């Protein structure tokens, strides 16, 4: 068996070699990207065309510049909460103006990401502890569900906070518009149960695309008529959640584009929006790009810094044209691999096919019910906060579940920026309560010694999410093919985030011909999970 299959060629040579498989994968991803791009844009308070712009820019531009091979770039469901909050906070009652101010924030986000990538800051995503990141994602999922379930049921909730929106869900269920609720609920049920279909042909059709056709058929059956609303100062909420319940995009392609407005650049709200978009978009993109490596059949590593810069350039262009921010999107990337993608040209083809489709067949989009798109978004939110996710976090340790829940509640009660940093603060307090010394909280102590083909990495004190970036950088630079021993016998507290990194590193290092082993006895583990936080046997906690 060949352990090292021949890698696909890159650039134009890769296109010549793999254009058939990449074109097929690109079309498969297009079937998923079309409904998600429209739904994410509408849920974010942007016109539907904004999602199309983002996916096209991600495919045609970013695919040629990024540091990934099978990643798909496009709008992300996780950013819905951030973008809608930005539009509303900057609007001053005029949602069209809020949208254009937010485009300026998206452009600046892109420029910041380009700079971050150029200065090799892609690894900063590792600073955020795993339970806090998962808590942030779950909170965004809950927020998406709370907002979109009303749209799915054809009801306009009373204005208010997120908790108010959640509290009104029973009322929306009772007072739903029957035809719209039928479309929404049937669409959601299909998304839940479609993976269970075992039919070899039918089961391969992407569920989001099936939802579109089903929704359009039901809309025709119920006689839901299209009454055109134009995206403007007074029409945004009508466009989202009131009759005629069908998506409206301009017939003229030039009507897709809106220019950003920088006139609020000197306000506090603008910079809160910009920093929040930049932090969440960068974090999600880096995490997704890293996760995509694991589904790449060739296990090609991602250059995270180059990827961040490329996504940043894409965001600057997307914001200028009227689009949403983009990320390296994991679900579409996984579908890309399932479709047979070999190179980044599959990402390019997905953007090209999407562009041609909306230019040639705008009438198709006009017949899509909002309820179907809302069902897609509710499903996206549900997947981020399923009971299984809570159970998986608990399996790692009660401390991880505590941080996970604290972050969720903090994000829901405040906003993403405050909630995430509150979760980080609580994590630091937890470390201190376990006896970690202050001088070890942000500074790690370790040595690396080489003896021929043998390398010993010795930890002294604690390895935590807040201090391990220098450790990660040093370990990543160890020459391939060595026999590495991680010596924790003089360690104290080993954090879950560090154990995740070491586990991934060991797997990848072994794949390249090297080996890794751990030395040191854990005095206490906080659960039976292999990667649970552990206290080592070192008596002297202070380096």
XYZ file of C-alpha atoms in Angstrom:
543
model
C 0.000 0.000 0.000
C 1.372 3.421 -0.932
C 1.498 5.545 2.195
C 2.435 8.669 0.249
C 0.135 9.055 -2.762
C 1.211 11.439 -5.479
C -0.025 14.909 -4.659
C -2.147 16.749 -7.228
C -0.305 19.448 -9.146
C -0.919 23.092 -8.344
C -1.696 26.177 -10.404
C -2.444 25.866 -14.132
C -0.894 22.391 -14.209
C -3.330 21.350 -11.475
C -6.225 22.728 -13.535
C -5.155 20.745 -16.610
C -4.720 17.583 -14.550
C -7.838 17.744 -12.376
C -10.371 20.004 -14.084
C -12.994 17.257 -14.439
C -13.031 16.240 -10.785
C -12.739 19.842 -9.571
C -15.547 21.004 -11.871
C -17.764 18.201 -10.562
C -16.940 19.110 -6.949
C -17.486 22.807 -7.656
C -20.965 22.100 -9.035
C -21.784 19.940 -5.999
C -20.736 22.754 -3.638
C -22.691 25.291 -5.707
C -25.885 23.337 -4.951
C -25.212 23.887 -1.238
C -23.784 27.394 -1.472
C -26.722 28.956 -3.369
C -29.389 28.519 -0.656
C -26.956 29.093 2.220
C -25.568 32.301 0.696
C -29.067 33.716 0.237
C -30.230 32.660 3.705
C -27.154 33.906 5.536
C -27.385 37.299 3.822
C -31.054 37.745 4.715
C -30.491 36.574 8.288
C -27.619 39.061 8.612
C -29.777 42.038 7.658
C -28.125 42.294 4.215
C -29.885 42.025 0.828
C -29.922 38.463 -0.561
C -27.503 39.429 -3.314
C -24.814 40.166 -0.702
C -24.389 36.466 0.020
C -23.969 35.742 -3.693
C -21.294 38.446 -3.987
C -19.376 36.964 -1.055
C -19.392 33.420 -2.415
C -18.377 34.580 -5.904
C -15.477 36.677 -4.584
C -14.430 33.791 -2.339
C -14.433 31.399 -5.274
C -12.976 33.510 -8.072
C -10.452 35.584 -6.101
C -9.564 33.985 -2.770
C -9.208 30.482 -4.218
C -6.269 31.723 -6.298
C -4.434 33.257 -3.316
C -5.173 31.267 -0.170
C -3.021 28.739 1.663
C -5.550 25.897 1.479
C -6.231 23.166 -1.069
C -9.789 21.955 -0.543
C -11.299 24.828 1.465
C -14.409 26.645 0.215
C -14.613 30.368 1.019
C -17.974 32.041 1.450
C -20.446 33.603 3.886
C -20.736 31.909 7.271
C -23.794 31.152 9.366
C -21.760 31.866 12.475
C -21.429 35.515 11.478
C -25.177 36.132 11.182
C -25.460 37.303 14.779
C -22.440 39.601 14.460
C -23.557 41.156 11.176
C -27.172 41.713 12.216
C -25.979 43.352 15.463
C -23.654 45.606 13.461
C -26.389 46.675 11.035
C -28.821 47.413 13.867
C -26.288 49.252 16.064
C -25.109 51.480 13.207
C -28.514 52.113 11.617
C -29.986 54.947 13.740
C -33.367 53.686 12.547
C -32.316 53.614 8.887
C -31.392 50.019 8.094
C -30.108 50.789 4.603
C -27.612 53.240 6.102
C -26.720 50.669 8.774
C -26.006 48.166 6.010
C -23.677 50.558 4.175
C -21.857 51.538 7.391
C -21.373 47.827 8.066
C -19.859 47.382 4.598
C -17.177 49.868 5.665
C -16.521 47.749 8.768
C -16.219 44.655 6.545
C -13.658 46.413 4.346
C -11.560 47.422 7.372
C -11.867 43.887 8.748
C -10.357 42.635 5.505
C -7.455 45.084 5.678
C -6.734 44.097 9.299
C -6.763 40.413 8.310
C -4.285 41.067 5.495
C -1.957 42.755 8.000
C -2.432 39.948 10.552
C -1.518 37.363 7.948
C 1.517 39.308 6.764
C 2.816 39.530 10.331
C 2.295 35.778 10.930
C -0.528 36.172 13.438
C -2.603 33.240 12.180
C -1.586 31.184 15.229
C -3.240 33.678 17.598
C -6.454 31.675 17.267
C -4.826 29.179 19.627
C -5.030 31.751 22.450
C -8.768 31.158 22.857
C -9.464 28.042 24.975
C -11.486 25.278 23.327
C -14.548 25.393 25.655
C -14.800 29.168 25.205
C -14.672 28.850 21.402
C -17.291 26.090 21.442
C -19.412 28.158 23.829
C -19.214 31.127 21.465
C -20.293 28.941 18.530
C -23.163 27.417 20.523
C -24.354 30.857 21.645
C -24.360 32.040 18.033
C -26.365 28.948 17.113
C -28.951 29.671 19.820
C -29.167 33.296 18.664
C -29.707 32.264 15.046
C -32.470 29.849 16.026
C -34.169 32.428 18.251
C -34.325 34.982 15.428
C -35.067 32.744 12.465
C -37.718 30.443 13.922
C -40.206 33.346 13.705
C -39.413 33.796 10.008
C -39.804 30.060 9.496
C -43.295 30.287 11.016
C -44.337 33.410 9.104
C -44.664 35.609 12.198
C -43.247 39.045 12.980
C -42.184 39.104 16.665
C -42.376 42.183 18.845
C -39.095 44.131 18.863
C -36.885 43.394 21.830
C -33.827 41.597 23.135
C -32.667 38.106 22.264
C -34.320 36.736 25.393
C -37.532 38.469 24.345
C -37.283 36.767 20.964
C -36.843 33.393 22.668
C -39.797 34.057 24.975
C -42.036 34.824 21.985
C -41.427 31.472 20.254
C -44.500 29.782 21.855
C -46.658 32.699 20.732
C -45.280 32.400 17.197
C -46.062 28.696 17.160
C -49.662 29.396 18.177
C -50.142 32.345 15.813
C -48.104 31.110 12.855
C -49.172 31.640 9.251
C -50.274 28.074 8.379
C -48.965 27.895 4.811
C -45.632 29.531 5.673
C -45.207 27.409 8.809
C -45.891 24.289 6.755
C -43.110 25.210 4.319
C -40.713 26.047 7.156
C -41.399 23.027 9.344
C -41.385 20.541 6.458
C -38.090 22.046 5.241
C -36.552 21.754 8.715
C -37.737 18.151 9.092
C -36.220 17.290 5.719
C -32.852 18.743 6.786
C -32.954 16.680 9.983
C -33.810 13.373 8.361
C -32.202 13.632 4.903
C -28.873 12.121 6.116
C -30.815 8.955 7.039
C -31.775 8.325 3.400
C -29.672 5.413 2.183
C -30.676 5.534 -1.473
C -27.431 5.707 -3.439
C -28.583 8.432 -5.854
C -31.188 10.412 -3.908
C -29.084 10.576 -0.763
C -26.220 12.231 -2.655
C -28.298 15.283 -3.568
C -27.423 18.062 -1.074
C -30.277 18.591 1.385
C -30.203 22.435 1.133
C -30.883 22.248 -2.606
C -33.730 19.784 -2.047
C -35.183 22.229 0.488
C -35.147 24.985 -2.145
C -37.077 22.927 -4.699
C -39.479 21.604 -2.075
C -40.124 25.127 -0.765
C -40.704 26.482 -4.260
C -43.122 23.643 -5.021
C -45.052 24.173 -1.796
C -45.185 27.930 -2.422
C -46.773 27.266 -5.811
C -49.159 24.742 -4.247
C -50.281 27.206 -1.560
C -50.612 29.995 -4.109
C -48.110 32.308 -2.416
C -47.741 35.259 -4.744
C -44.722 37.483 -5.248
C -45.188 41.172 -4.598
C -41.895 42.948 -5.263
C -40.313 44.856 -2.408
C -37.236 46.939 -3.048
C -34.414 46.842 -0.551
C -34.313 50.312 0.902
C -34.773 52.544 3.885
C -38.271 51.411 4.752
C -38.384 47.913 3.346
C -35.738 45.822 5.108
C -37.943 44.203 7.729
C -40.688 43.709 5.159
C -38.068 42.063 3.003
C -37.219 39.668 5.789
C -40.360 38.649 7.630
C -43.640 39.817 6.146
C -45.703 39.001 3.030
C -45.119 38.143 0.215
C -42.667 35.700 1.839
C -40.582 35.219 -1.313
C -36.995 36.290 -1.971
C -36.508 39.354 -4.127
C -33.274 40.195 -5.907
C -32.726 42.777 -8.666
C -33.371 41.644 -12.235
C -30.538 43.937 -13.336
C -27.211 42.477 -12.187
C -25.828 45.969 -11.519
C -28.476 46.332 -8.797
C -26.616 43.751 -6.687
C -23.939 46.234 -5.681
C -23.858 48.865 -2.916
C -20.914 51.000 -1.865
C -19.688 51.285 1.743
C -20.170 54.446 3.803
C -17.250 55.422 6.075
C -18.911 58.451 7.660
C -19.252 56.663 11.052
C -15.605 55.680 11.244
C -15.067 58.092 14.140
C -17.768 56.531 16.359
C -17.412 53.978 19.160
C -20.172 51.754 17.717
C -18.360 51.486 14.386
C -15.137 50.238 15.978
C -16.970 47.795 18.247
C -18.610 46.354 15.125
C -15.304 46.245 13.205
C -13.338 44.580 16.017
C -16.097 42.047 16.664
C -16.411 41.127 12.973
C -12.620 40.864 12.659
C -12.204 38.702 15.765
C -15.060 36.288 15.090
C -14.457 36.018 11.332
C -10.714 35.441 11.779
C -11.192 32.903 14.561
C -13.871 30.927 12.687
C -11.899 30.990 9.451
C -8.666 29.763 11.048
C -10.442 27.027 12.993
C -12.316 25.876 9.883
C -9.169 25.887 7.729
C -7.365 23.798 10.357
C -10.277 21.360 10.597
C -10.418 21.053 6.795
C -6.884 19.623 6.779
C -8.244 16.511 8.491
C -10.734 15.746 5.703
C -8.251 16.393 2.885
C -7.474 12.911 1.479
C -3.873 14.027 0.891
C -3.523 15.636 4.361
C -1.895 18.729 2.871
C -1.064 21.349 5.521
C -2.699 24.780 5.414
C -0.590 27.929 5.514
C -2.797 29.748 8.034
C -1.064 33.111 7.683
C -1.359 33.101 3.898
C -4.948 31.894 4.205
C -5.828 34.729 6.598
C -4.316 37.327 4.258
C -6.192 35.913 1.263
C -9.498 35.882 3.140
C -8.760 39.443 4.266
C -8.278 40.609 0.687
C -11.501 38.839 -0.238
C -13.340 40.607 2.581
C -12.018 44.004 1.509
C -13.271 43.395 -2.041
C -16.560 41.879 -0.852
C -17.233 44.827 1.467
C -16.484 47.279 -1.329
C -18.996 45.565 -3.643
C -21.767 45.212 -1.038
C -21.071 41.678 0.239
C -20.746 39.932 3.582
C -17.455 38.913 5.194
C -16.280 35.425 4.254
C -14.437 32.658 6.041
C -12.953 29.273 5.205
C -16.227 27.375 5.643
C -15.887 23.824 6.988
C -19.257 22.269 6.028
C -18.926 23.338 2.396
C -15.251 22.284 2.439
C -16.265 18.796 3.628
C -18.844 18.637 0.835
C -16.102 19.711 -1.568
C -14.038 16.668 -0.602
C -17.098 14.405 -0.890
C -17.625 15.786 -4.394
C -14.119 14.686 -5.410
C -12.163 17.957 -5.174
C -8.429 17.681 -5.770
C -7.228 21.295 -5.785
C -8.302 24.872 -5.080
C -9.811 25.048 -8.550
C -12.955 23.399 -7.144
C -13.430 26.531 -5.013
C -12.960 28.636 -8.161
C -15.529 26.597 -10.131
C -18.097 26.869 -7.314
C -17.839 30.673 -7.504
C -17.931 30.727 -11.301
C -21.014 28.465 -11.550
C -22.788 30.555 -8.905
C -22.051 33.758 -10.816
C -23.308 32.331 -14.106
C -26.440 30.915 -12.491
C -27.624 34.132 -10.829
C -26.805 36.142 -13.964
C -28.720 33.786 -16.265
C -31.564 32.585 -14.014
C -32.598 35.352 -11.592
C -36.236 34.249 -11.875
C -35.356 31.006 -10.085
C -34.291 32.933 -6.981
C -37.465 35.043 -7.078
C -39.516 31.919 -6.331
C -37.647 30.817 -3.196
C -39.693 31.197 0.040
C -38.077 32.967 2.996
C -39.405 30.167 5.193
C -37.190 27.597 3.411
C -34.104 29.755 3.899
C -35.058 30.387 7.525
C -35.359 26.618 8.054
C -31.825 26.268 6.690
C -30.567 28.853 9.179
C -32.439 27.278 12.105
C -30.767 23.996 11.148
C -27.352 25.720 10.977
C -27.965 27.133 14.445
C -29.177 23.797 15.790
C -26.012 22.024 14.619
C -23.946 24.437 16.707
C -25.871 23.758 19.928
C -27.163 20.182 19.807
C -27.501 18.153 23.034
C -24.656 15.961 21.723
C -22.300 18.958 21.776
C -23.108 19.555 25.453
C -22.551 15.843 26.166
C -19.224 15.838 24.286
C -17.973 18.823 26.290
C -19.064 17.196 29.557
C -17.141 14.039 28.608
C -13.924 16.075 28.609
C -14.607 17.334 32.128
C -17.088 19.187 34.315
C -14.741 22.186 34.293
C -15.002 22.299 30.473
C -18.805 22.176 30.610
C -18.793 24.969 33.208
C -16.707 27.229 30.942
C -18.798 26.244 27.929
C -22.080 27.199 29.644
C -20.636 30.358 31.225
C -19.494 31.561 27.789
C -22.886 30.792 26.229
C -24.730 32.743 28.925
C -22.259 35.642 28.784
C -22.550 35.936 24.996
C -26.356 35.754 25.087
C -26.577 38.297 27.932
C -24.101 40.804 26.436
C -22.505 40.395 23.020
C -19.912 38.192 21.363
C -16.904 40.337 22.192
C -17.732 40.758 25.897
C -18.955 37.171 26.254
C -15.829 35.587 24.783
C -13.427 37.648 26.858
C -15.485 36.943 29.961
C -15.087 33.235 29.214
C -11.312 33.721 28.873
C -11.241 35.630 32.188
C -13.125 32.845 33.999
C -10.712 30.283 32.520
C -7.739 32.232 33.905
C -9.376 32.403 37.341
C -9.919 28.640 37.194
C -6.216 28.081 36.516
C -5.246 30.308 39.440
C -7.636 28.422 41.717
C -5.822 25.209 40.791
C -2.504 26.560 41.976
C -0.951 27.916 38.791
C 1.554 30.610 39.708
C 1.105 34.101 38.313
C 4.504 34.101 36.589
C 3.446 30.939 34.730
C 0.037 32.213 33.631
C 1.294 34.019 30.523
C 4.853 32.666 30.309
C 5.710 29.046 29.579
C 8.961 27.355 30.600
C 10.391 24.526 28.519
C 13.593 23.221 26.950
C 14.274 21.408 23.672
C 17.376 19.210 23.388
C 18.456 17.293 20.293
C 20.687 14.198 20.206
C 20.937 13.016 16.625
C 17.533 11.697 15.598
C 16.145 12.080 19.123
C 14.538 15.260 20.458
C 13.398 15.823 24.057
C 10.886 18.577 24.767
C 10.782 19.120 28.535
C 8.020 21.137 30.156
C 8.650 22.931 33.463
C 5.525 24.138 35.253
C 2.171 24.617 33.518
C 1.186 24.585 29.851
C -1.955 26.683 29.374
C -3.933 28.222 26.525
C -2.657 31.616 27.698
C 1.057 30.809 27.515
C 1.671 28.059 24.997
C 2.108 29.994 21.716
C 5.945 30.099 22.098
C 5.861 26.353 22.874
C 3.729 25.693 19.793
C 6.010 27.749 17.554
C 9.126 25.946 18.813
C 7.615 22.473 18.451
C 6.259 23.247 14.975
C 9.811 24.136 13.882
C 11.296 20.775 14.878
C 12.763 19.015 11.839
C 10.605 16.300 10.293
C 11.432 12.614 10.807
C 12.798 12.838 14.367
C 11.848 10.775 17.422
C 10.301 13.292 19.829
C 9.771 12.745 23.549
C 7.474 15.169 25.377
C 8.675 15.043 28.985
C 5.991 16.250 31.441
C 7.662 14.829 34.562
C 8.433 18.375 35.785
C 5.097 19.756 34.608
C 2.214 20.884 36.781
C -1.079 21.684 35.004
C -1.573 20.610 31.371
C -4.561 22.347 29.770
C -7.060 20.691 27.425
C -6.185 23.092 24.579
C -2.519 22.056 24.751
C -3.417 18.363 24.772
C -5.552 18.874 21.650
C -2.594 20.515 19.925
C -0.150 17.776 20.955
C -2.543 15.053 19.819
C -2.956 16.654 16.368
C 0.777 17.363 16.112
C 1.676 13.760 16.969
C -0.661 12.365 14.304
C 0.656 14.709 11.603
C 4.286 14.230 12.630
C 3.972 10.448 12.478
C 2.476 10.766 9.011
C 5.672 12.498 7.842
C 7.893 9.687 9.134
C 8.610 10.792 12.699
C 7.372 9.584 16.073
C 6.137 11.153 19.309
C 5.730 9.828 22.838
C 4.828 11.341 26.203
C 6.676 10.861 29.513
C 5.252 11.837 32.902
C 2.623 10.501 35.255
C -0.660 12.349 35.789
C -1.411 12.706 39.512
C -4.992 13.700 38.718
C -7.195 13.850 35.596
C -10.434 15.793 35.632
C -12.251 13.128 33.619
C -11.593 9.813 31.863
C -11.246 11.563 28.514
C -7.846 11.100 26.848
C -7.419 14.870 26.460
C -8.820 15.943 29.843
C -7.010 18.594 31.910
C -4.470 16.923 34.180
C -2.241 17.686 37.157
C 1.204 16.139 36.874
C 3.445 14.842 39.681
C 5.770 17.826 39.909
C 5.997 19.053 43.508
C 7.461 22.413 42.650
C 4.830 24.353 40.745
C 6.988 27.456 40.455
C 9.630 27.293 37.716
